[in-house]
Amino acid sequence: MTSGPAENLASGESPDTRELEEARPQFISIPPETILNGQKAPFDLYVIIGSKQVRVFKQGEPLERERFERYLEKGDEALMARVDGIDSFFETGIVEMLAQAADQSLGPAVRARGAVRALEFAGLDLFLFGFDRDNFFTKVDRVHQILQVTLGLIQEDRTRPYLIASRQTEKMPNSVMQMVGATLIGGALLHKLQSVPIPTFQSFLLATYFRDISLMKNGISDRPSYDMHPEASMRIMEGYPAITEQFRLVVQQHHESPGGSGFPKGLRGLDIFLLAKIPLAAEKLTELLKLTDLSPSDETDILEDIALERFSRDSGISPVHRMRELLREAREAQRMRTVRTRA
Ligand SMILES: [Fe+2]
């Protein structure tokens, strides 16, 4: 029997236990607005029409929007690139997106989109190409830098909902979606639940992004058993200069649950660091945001389940209220984005 996302959420099953190994795509989508700039195509670009890939731009041809738009009626709205031809794109693409995120003259929705794309591309790079001892800390540095820019956006009330609404969830592999979704939604939730110093906030975001890194393809360690992946992720990150005690606790305890049913240690209640309870709650909110036909009472039931499983008896915070507020803001930003795109 299969169950829908709502049932999985309600049953308390973590979404990331369902897929241990994902198929690596041959093609990935490149958001058109990040590349259609009139300059030369860095690699061949395609659209998918039916089951075929049709080449729109040959490497070296100018990336003109009009040409892409002629294919839009027949095909998908994204441009596709062959995974084996794009490795250098991540470097330049991320730098451009980061510049967009940091540009104070741009509106909040545009800056948010730059930040989200940069985080998604950094995640996609880890997912597609993996990492080894020689390049891992360079890849972590890149995410750290993106998060330093994103921190300001997450703390800015006007931008935060757009960050959540901008995620291209349907076009990303699940593991990348969970990295980015839990980091951004987790950051927003932390902001609502508790006021913490900026370095703690940074540690939280970085730890949330890399919490499952040991489950990705890499040349540093073998794939751990699922219930040892928090410890294995921490071992891979060990030695990175920005690691703090808060970082360590978030990575090691992100699957612990106040009722004692979590892993790897089965810690209980207040023995679990509050910030470590947030990433999995955020993963569930990520799933919840994808559901468009949920009644308010079903939503309340699910939020109460999440609160009970993740935060039970934590005093001084009201997670259901905060999570509901966050969903409302993100849905509002999603609606505004849809209206603007259609106009
Ligand atoms: Fe995990």
Short mmCIF file of C-alpha atoms and ligand atoms in Angstrom, two decimals:
data_model
loop_
_atom_site.label_atom_id
_atom_site.label_comp_id
_atom_site.label_asym_id
_atom_site.label_seq_id
_atom_site.Cartn_x
_atom_site.Cartn_y
_atom_site.Cartn_z
CA MET A 1 0.00 0.00 0.00
CA THR A 2 1.26 3.47 -0.78
CA SER A 3 0.55 6.51 1.30
CA GLY A 4 0.36 10.17 0.35
CA PRO A 5 2.59 12.91 1.72
CA ALA A 6 -0.07 13.96 4.24
CA GLU A 7 -0.21 10.46 5.73
CA ASN A 8 3.56 10.25 5.93
CA LEU A 9 3.62 13.59 7.69
CA ALA A 10 0.90 12.57 10.09
CA SER A 11 2.51 9.21 10.83
CA GLY A 12 5.71 10.94 11.86
CA GLU A 13 7.79 9.07 9.27
CA SER A 14 10.71 11.14 8.11
CA PRO A 15 10.63 11.80 4.35
CA ASP A 16 14.32 11.00 4.01
CA THR A 17 13.97 7.44 5.24
CA ARG A 18 12.03 6.60 2.10
CA GLU A 19 14.77 7.13 -0.44
CA LEU A 20 18.22 5.96 0.38
CA GLU A 21 19.65 6.00 -3.12
CA GLU A 22 18.47 8.30 -5.85
CA ALA A 23 19.03 7.79 -9.55
CA ARG A 24 21.42 10.32 -11.00
CA PRO A 25 19.79 12.23 -13.87
CA GLN A 26 21.43 12.49 -17.28
CA PHE A 27 19.93 15.93 -17.78
CA ILE A 28 19.25 18.69 -15.28
CA SER A 29 17.19 21.81 -15.65
CA ILE A 30 18.86 25.22 -15.72
CA PRO A 31 16.44 28.02 -14.79
CA PRO A 32 16.21 30.14 -18.00
CA GLU A 33 16.59 33.46 -16.17
CA THR A 34 19.97 32.44 -14.81
CA ILE A 35 21.43 31.84 -18.24
CA LEU A 36 19.55 33.71 -21.01
CA ASN A 37 21.78 36.75 -21.00
CA GLY A 38 22.74 37.07 -24.70
CA GLN A 39 26.23 35.71 -24.03
CA LYS A 40 27.61 32.54 -25.57
CA ALA A 41 26.21 29.21 -24.40
CA PRO A 42 28.78 27.50 -22.14
CA PHE A 43 27.43 24.10 -23.22
CA ASP A 44 24.60 22.65 -25.34
CA LEU A 45 21.11 23.40 -24.02
CA TYR A 46 17.95 21.47 -24.71
CA VAL A 47 14.23 21.52 -24.07
CA ILE A 48 12.26 18.36 -23.46
CA ILE A 49 9.42 17.90 -25.93
CA GLY A 50 7.45 14.76 -25.24
CA SER A 51 10.10 12.17 -24.51
CA LYS A 52 12.80 13.77 -26.68
CA GLN A 53 15.55 16.28 -25.91
CA VAL A 54 15.65 18.91 -28.62
CA ARG A 55 18.76 21.09 -28.77
CA VAL A 56 17.92 24.80 -28.64
CA PHE A 57 21.43 26.27 -28.27
CA LYS A 58 24.66 24.74 -29.42
CA GLN A 59 27.72 25.51 -27.29
CA GLY A 60 29.07 28.95 -28.34
CA GLU A 61 25.79 30.27 -29.77
CA PRO A 62 24.34 33.45 -28.25
CA LEU A 63 21.77 32.75 -25.55
CA GLU A 64 18.84 34.75 -26.89
CA ARG A 65 15.53 34.60 -25.13
CA GLU A 66 13.47 34.80 -28.34
CA ARG A 67 14.87 31.56 -29.63
CA PHE A 68 14.06 29.76 -26.37
CA GLU A 69 10.55 31.23 -26.35
CA ARG A 70 9.78 29.74 -29.75
CA TYR A 71 10.10 26.31 -28.12
CA LEU A 72 8.09 27.17 -25.03
CA GLU A 73 4.67 26.29 -26.42
CA LYS A 74 5.82 22.81 -27.36
CA GLY A 75 8.09 21.94 -24.48
CA ASP A 76 8.94 22.30 -20.83
CA GLU A 77 9.59 25.75 -19.38
CA ALA A 78 13.15 24.93 -18.33
CA LEU A 79 16.30 24.57 -20.35
CA MET A 80 18.10 21.30 -19.87
CA ALA A 81 21.79 20.55 -19.88
CA ARG A 82 23.62 17.25 -20.04
CA VAL A 83 25.06 16.57 -16.60
CA ASP A 84 28.39 15.40 -18.03
CA GLY A 85 28.95 18.77 -19.74
CA ILE A 86 28.26 21.29 -17.01
CA ASP A 87 30.82 20.98 -14.22
CA SER A 88 32.32 24.46 -14.68
CA PHE A 89 28.89 26.08 -14.80
CA PHE A 90 28.43 25.72 -11.06
CA GLU A 91 31.40 27.95 -10.28
CA THR A 92 30.36 30.87 -12.51
CA GLY A 93 26.61 30.34 -12.05
CA ILE A 94 26.85 30.46 -8.27
CA VAL A 95 28.96 33.63 -8.31
CA GLU A 96 26.37 35.39 -10.50
CA MET A 97 23.46 34.24 -8.35
CA LEU A 98 25.21 35.33 -5.20
CA ALA A 99 25.82 38.80 -6.67
CA GLN A 100 22.08 38.99 -7.37
CA ALA A 101 21.29 37.98 -3.77
CA ALA A 102 23.59 40.66 -2.38
CA ASP A 103 22.44 43.53 -4.65
CA GLN A 104 20.51 45.92 -2.37
CA SER A 105 19.07 47.78 -5.36
CA LEU A 106 17.02 44.72 -6.38
CA GLY A 107 13.58 43.83 -4.97
CA PRO A 108 13.20 41.17 -2.23
CA ALA A 109 11.75 38.50 -4.54
CA VAL A 110 14.64 38.81 -7.03
CA ARG A 111 17.30 38.76 -4.30
CA ALA A 112 15.64 35.77 -2.69
CA ARG A 113 15.65 33.92 -6.00
CA GLY A 114 19.40 34.51 -6.39
CA ALA A 115 20.08 33.19 -2.89
CA VAL A 116 17.92 30.10 -3.34
CA ARG A 117 19.39 29.24 -6.74
CA ALA A 118 22.92 29.59 -5.36
CA LEU A 119 22.08 27.17 -2.51
CA GLU A 120 20.37 24.78 -4.92
CA PHE A 121 23.26 24.78 -7.35
CA ALA A 122 25.80 24.20 -4.60
CA GLY A 123 23.64 21.25 -3.46
CA LEU A 124 23.23 19.99 -7.00
CA ASP A 125 26.99 20.10 -7.47
CA LEU A 126 27.45 17.95 -4.33
CA PHE A 127 24.71 15.59 -5.47
CA LEU A 128 25.88 15.17 -9.06
CA PHE A 129 29.65 15.18 -8.68
CA GLY A 130 30.10 14.15 -5.05
CA PHE A 131 33.27 15.18 -3.23
CA ASP A 132 36.57 13.87 -1.95
CA ARG A 133 39.14 14.94 0.63
CA ASP A 134 40.79 17.39 -1.77
CA ASN A 135 37.73 19.43 -2.70
CA PHE A 136 35.28 18.97 0.17
CA PHE A 137 36.20 21.99 2.29
CA THR A 138 36.21 24.19 -0.82
CA LYS A 139 32.65 23.06 -1.49
CA VAL A 140 31.70 23.66 2.17
CA ASP A 141 33.28 27.12 1.97
CA ARG A 142 31.10 27.95 -1.00
CA VAL A 143 27.94 27.07 0.93
CA HIS A 144 29.21 28.92 3.98
CA GLN A 145 29.66 32.04 1.86
CA ILE A 146 26.18 31.73 0.34
CA LEU A 147 24.72 31.32 3.83
CA GLN A 148 26.52 34.44 5.05
CA VAL A 149 24.70 36.40 2.35
CA THR A 150 21.45 34.53 2.96
CA LEU A 151 21.51 35.19 6.69
CA GLY A 152 20.62 38.84 6.14
CA LEU A 153 17.75 37.83 3.85
CA ILE A 154 16.40 35.25 6.31
CA GLN A 155 16.37 37.86 9.05
CA GLU A 156 14.70 40.45 6.84
CA ASP A 157 10.93 40.07 7.22
CA ARG A 158 10.19 41.14 3.68
CA THR A 159 12.53 38.63 2.05
CA ARG A 160 12.12 35.55 4.23
CA PRO A 161 8.79 34.32 2.75
CA TYR A 162 10.16 34.75 -0.77
CA LEU A 163 13.16 32.60 0.06
CA ILE A 164 10.82 29.79 0.96
CA ALA A 165 8.49 30.39 -1.97
CA SER A 166 11.35 30.52 -4.50
CA ARG A 167 12.45 26.94 -4.08
CA GLN A 168 12.20 25.02 -7.35
CA THR A 169 11.25 21.89 -5.46
CA GLU A 170 9.74 19.97 -8.36
CA LYS A 171 12.89 20.22 -10.47
CA MET A 172 15.47 19.27 -7.88
CA PRO A 173 16.50 15.79 -6.72
CA ASN A 174 14.86 15.03 -3.35
CA SER A 175 18.07 15.13 -1.37
CA VAL A 176 18.94 18.61 -2.69
CA MET A 177 15.40 19.79 -2.02
CA GLN A 178 15.70 18.58 1.58
CA MET A 179 19.09 20.25 2.08
CA VAL A 180 17.90 23.62 0.84
CA GLY A 181 14.31 23.39 2.07
CA ALA A 182 15.22 22.46 5.64
CA THR A 183 17.96 25.11 5.76
CA LEU A 184 15.70 27.96 4.64
CA ILE A 185 12.51 26.86 6.38
CA GLY A 186 14.52 25.80 9.43
CA GLY A 187 16.16 29.23 9.52
CA ALA A 188 12.78 30.92 9.27
CA LEU A 189 11.39 28.69 12.02
CA LEU A 190 14.34 29.33 14.30
CA HIS A 191 13.86 33.05 13.73
CA LYS A 192 10.26 32.68 14.89
CA LEU A 193 10.94 30.36 17.85
CA GLN A 194 13.90 31.93 19.52
CA SER A 195 16.26 34.86 19.29
CA VAL A 196 19.85 33.60 19.01
CA PRO A 197 23.16 35.39 18.40
CA ILE A 198 24.26 35.65 14.76
CA PRO A 199 27.14 33.13 15.01
CA THR A 200 24.71 30.56 16.47
CA PHE A 201 22.27 31.24 13.63
CA GLN A 202 25.06 30.73 11.09
CA SER A 203 26.12 27.47 12.72
CA PHE A 204 22.53 26.27 12.64
CA LEU A 205 22.12 26.99 8.91
CA LEU A 206 25.42 25.36 7.95
CA ALA A 207 24.72 22.30 10.11
CA THR A 208 21.22 21.91 8.70
CA TYR A 209 22.54 22.08 5.14
CA PHE A 210 25.21 19.43 5.76
CA ARG A 211 23.35 17.21 8.24
CA ASP A 212 22.94 14.34 5.74
CA ILE A 213 26.21 14.82 3.84
CA SER A 214 27.41 11.29 4.69
CA LEU A 215 24.55 9.90 2.57
CA MET A 216 25.94 11.56 -0.56
CA LYS A 217 28.37 9.99 -2.98
CA ASN A 218 31.90 10.71 -1.77
CA GLY A 219 35.47 9.47 -1.69
CA ILE A 220 35.98 10.07 2.05
CA SER A 221 33.92 7.36 3.72
CA ASP A 222 31.63 4.44 2.96
CA ARG A 223 27.92 4.97 3.10
CA PRO A 224 26.87 4.53 6.76
CA SER A 225 23.84 2.58 7.94
CA TYR A 226 20.91 5.00 8.00
CA ASP A 227 20.73 5.29 11.79
CA MET A 228 24.44 6.15 12.02
CA HIS A 229 24.36 8.89 9.36
CA PRO A 230 24.26 11.83 11.84
CA GLU A 231 27.54 10.67 13.44
CA ALA A 232 29.04 9.86 10.03
CA SER A 233 28.14 13.32 8.71
CA MET A 234 29.86 14.89 11.72
CA ARG A 235 33.00 12.83 11.10
CA ILE A 236 33.16 14.07 7.49
CA MET A 237 32.78 17.69 8.63
CA GLU A 238 35.36 17.33 11.42
CA GLY A 239 38.28 19.71 10.89
CA TYR A 240 36.29 22.36 9.03
CA PRO A 241 37.35 25.64 10.69
CA ALA A 242 33.86 27.14 11.21
CA ILE A 243 32.60 24.21 13.26
CA THR A 244 31.15 25.16 16.63
CA GLU A 245 29.59 23.20 19.46
CA GLN A 246 26.13 24.21 18.24
CA PHE A 247 26.98 22.92 14.76
CA ARG A 248 28.06 19.61 16.24
CA LEU A 249 24.87 19.20 18.29
CA VAL A 250 22.56 20.03 15.37
CA VAL A 251 24.25 17.47 13.08
CA GLN A 252 24.55 14.72 15.72
CA GLN A 253 21.09 15.13 17.25
CA HIS A 254 18.93 16.03 14.23
CA HIS A 255 17.10 12.66 14.35
CA GLU A 256 16.67 12.55 18.13
CA SER A 257 13.08 12.96 19.25
CA PRO A 258 11.87 14.24 22.67
CA GLY A 259 9.84 11.04 23.27
CA GLY A 260 13.03 8.95 23.08
CA SER A 261 12.18 7.21 19.79
CA GLY A 262 14.90 8.96 17.78
CA PHE A 263 18.43 7.89 16.87
CA PRO A 264 21.36 7.32 17.19
CA LYS A 265 21.21 7.71 21.01
CA GLY A 266 17.49 7.77 21.81
CA LEU A 267 17.95 10.99 23.82
CA ARG A 268 14.92 12.49 25.54
CA GLY A 269 13.29 15.87 26.03
CA LEU A 270 15.60 18.55 27.30
CA ASP A 271 18.71 16.42 26.66
CA ILE A 272 18.23 17.35 23.00
CA PHE A 273 19.52 20.73 21.90
CA LEU A 274 16.53 22.88 20.87
CA LEU A 275 18.12 23.87 17.56
CA ALA A 276 18.66 20.20 16.65
CA LYS A 277 14.89 19.65 16.80
CA ILE A 278 14.27 22.14 14.01
CA PRO A 279 15.68 20.55 10.79
CA LEU A 280 13.26 17.60 10.77
CA ALA A 281 10.31 19.85 11.63
CA ALA A 282 11.41 22.01 8.70
CA GLU A 283 11.60 18.97 6.41
CA LYS A 284 8.01 18.21 7.26
CA LEU A 285 6.95 21.80 6.65
CA THR A 286 8.67 21.51 3.25
CA GLU A 287 6.40 18.56 2.47
CA LEU A 288 3.40 20.39 3.84
CA LEU A 289 4.02 23.39 1.60
CA LYS A 290 3.72 21.16 -1.45
CA LEU A 291 0.16 20.20 -0.52
CA THR A 292 -2.31 22.66 -1.94
CA ASP A 293 -5.63 21.02 -1.05
CA LEU A 294 -5.23 20.64 2.70
CA SER A 295 -8.15 21.78 4.89
CA PRO A 296 -7.31 24.08 7.83
CA SER A 297 -8.26 21.37 10.32
CA ASP A 298 -6.04 18.75 8.61
CA GLU A 299 -3.21 21.28 8.60
CA THR A 300 -3.69 21.90 12.33
CA ASP A 301 -3.68 18.14 13.03
CA ILE A 302 -0.42 17.69 11.13
CA LEU A 303 1.21 20.69 12.80
CA GLU A 304 0.21 19.37 16.21
CA ASP A 305 1.74 15.99 15.35
CA ILE A 306 4.96 17.65 14.24
CA ALA A 307 5.06 19.78 17.38
CA LEU A 308 4.47 16.75 19.61
CA GLU A 309 7.08 14.63 17.86
CA ARG A 310 9.75 17.33 17.57
CA PHE A 311 9.20 19.80 20.42
CA SER A 312 7.01 18.16 23.08
CA ARG A 313 7.08 19.94 26.43
CA ASP A 314 9.65 22.54 25.40
CA SER A 315 8.60 25.49 27.48
CA GLY A 316 8.52 29.03 26.26
CA ILE A 317 7.91 28.29 22.58
CA SER A 318 4.61 27.73 20.79
CA PRO A 319 5.61 25.72 17.72
CA VAL A 320 2.14 25.10 16.22
CA HIS A 321 1.34 28.79 16.16
CA ARG A 322 4.78 29.68 14.75
CA MET A 323 4.72 26.98 12.09
CA ARG A 324 1.23 28.00 10.99
CA GLU A 325 2.36 31.62 10.71
CA LEU A 326 5.34 30.57 8.61
CA LEU A 327 3.20 28.48 6.23
CA ARG A 328 0.77 31.36 5.79
CA GLU A 329 3.54 33.81 4.91
CA ALA A 330 5.19 31.40 2.48
CA ARG A 331 1.87 30.61 0.75
CA GLU A 332 1.17 34.32 0.42
CA ALA A 333 4.60 34.85 -1.22
CA GLN A 334 3.94 31.86 -3.52
CA ARG A 335 0.64 33.42 -4.62
CA MET A 336 2.25 36.78 -5.30
CA ARG A 337 4.93 35.08 -7.33
CA THR A 338 2.33 33.21 -9.41
CA VAL A 339 0.35 36.38 -10.06
CA ARG A 340 3.46 38.26 -11.13
CA THR A 341 4.64 35.45 -13.43
CA ARG A 342 1.26 35.28 -15.16
CA ALA A 343 0.88 39.04 -15.57
FE FE B 1 19.19 13.06 8.50
#
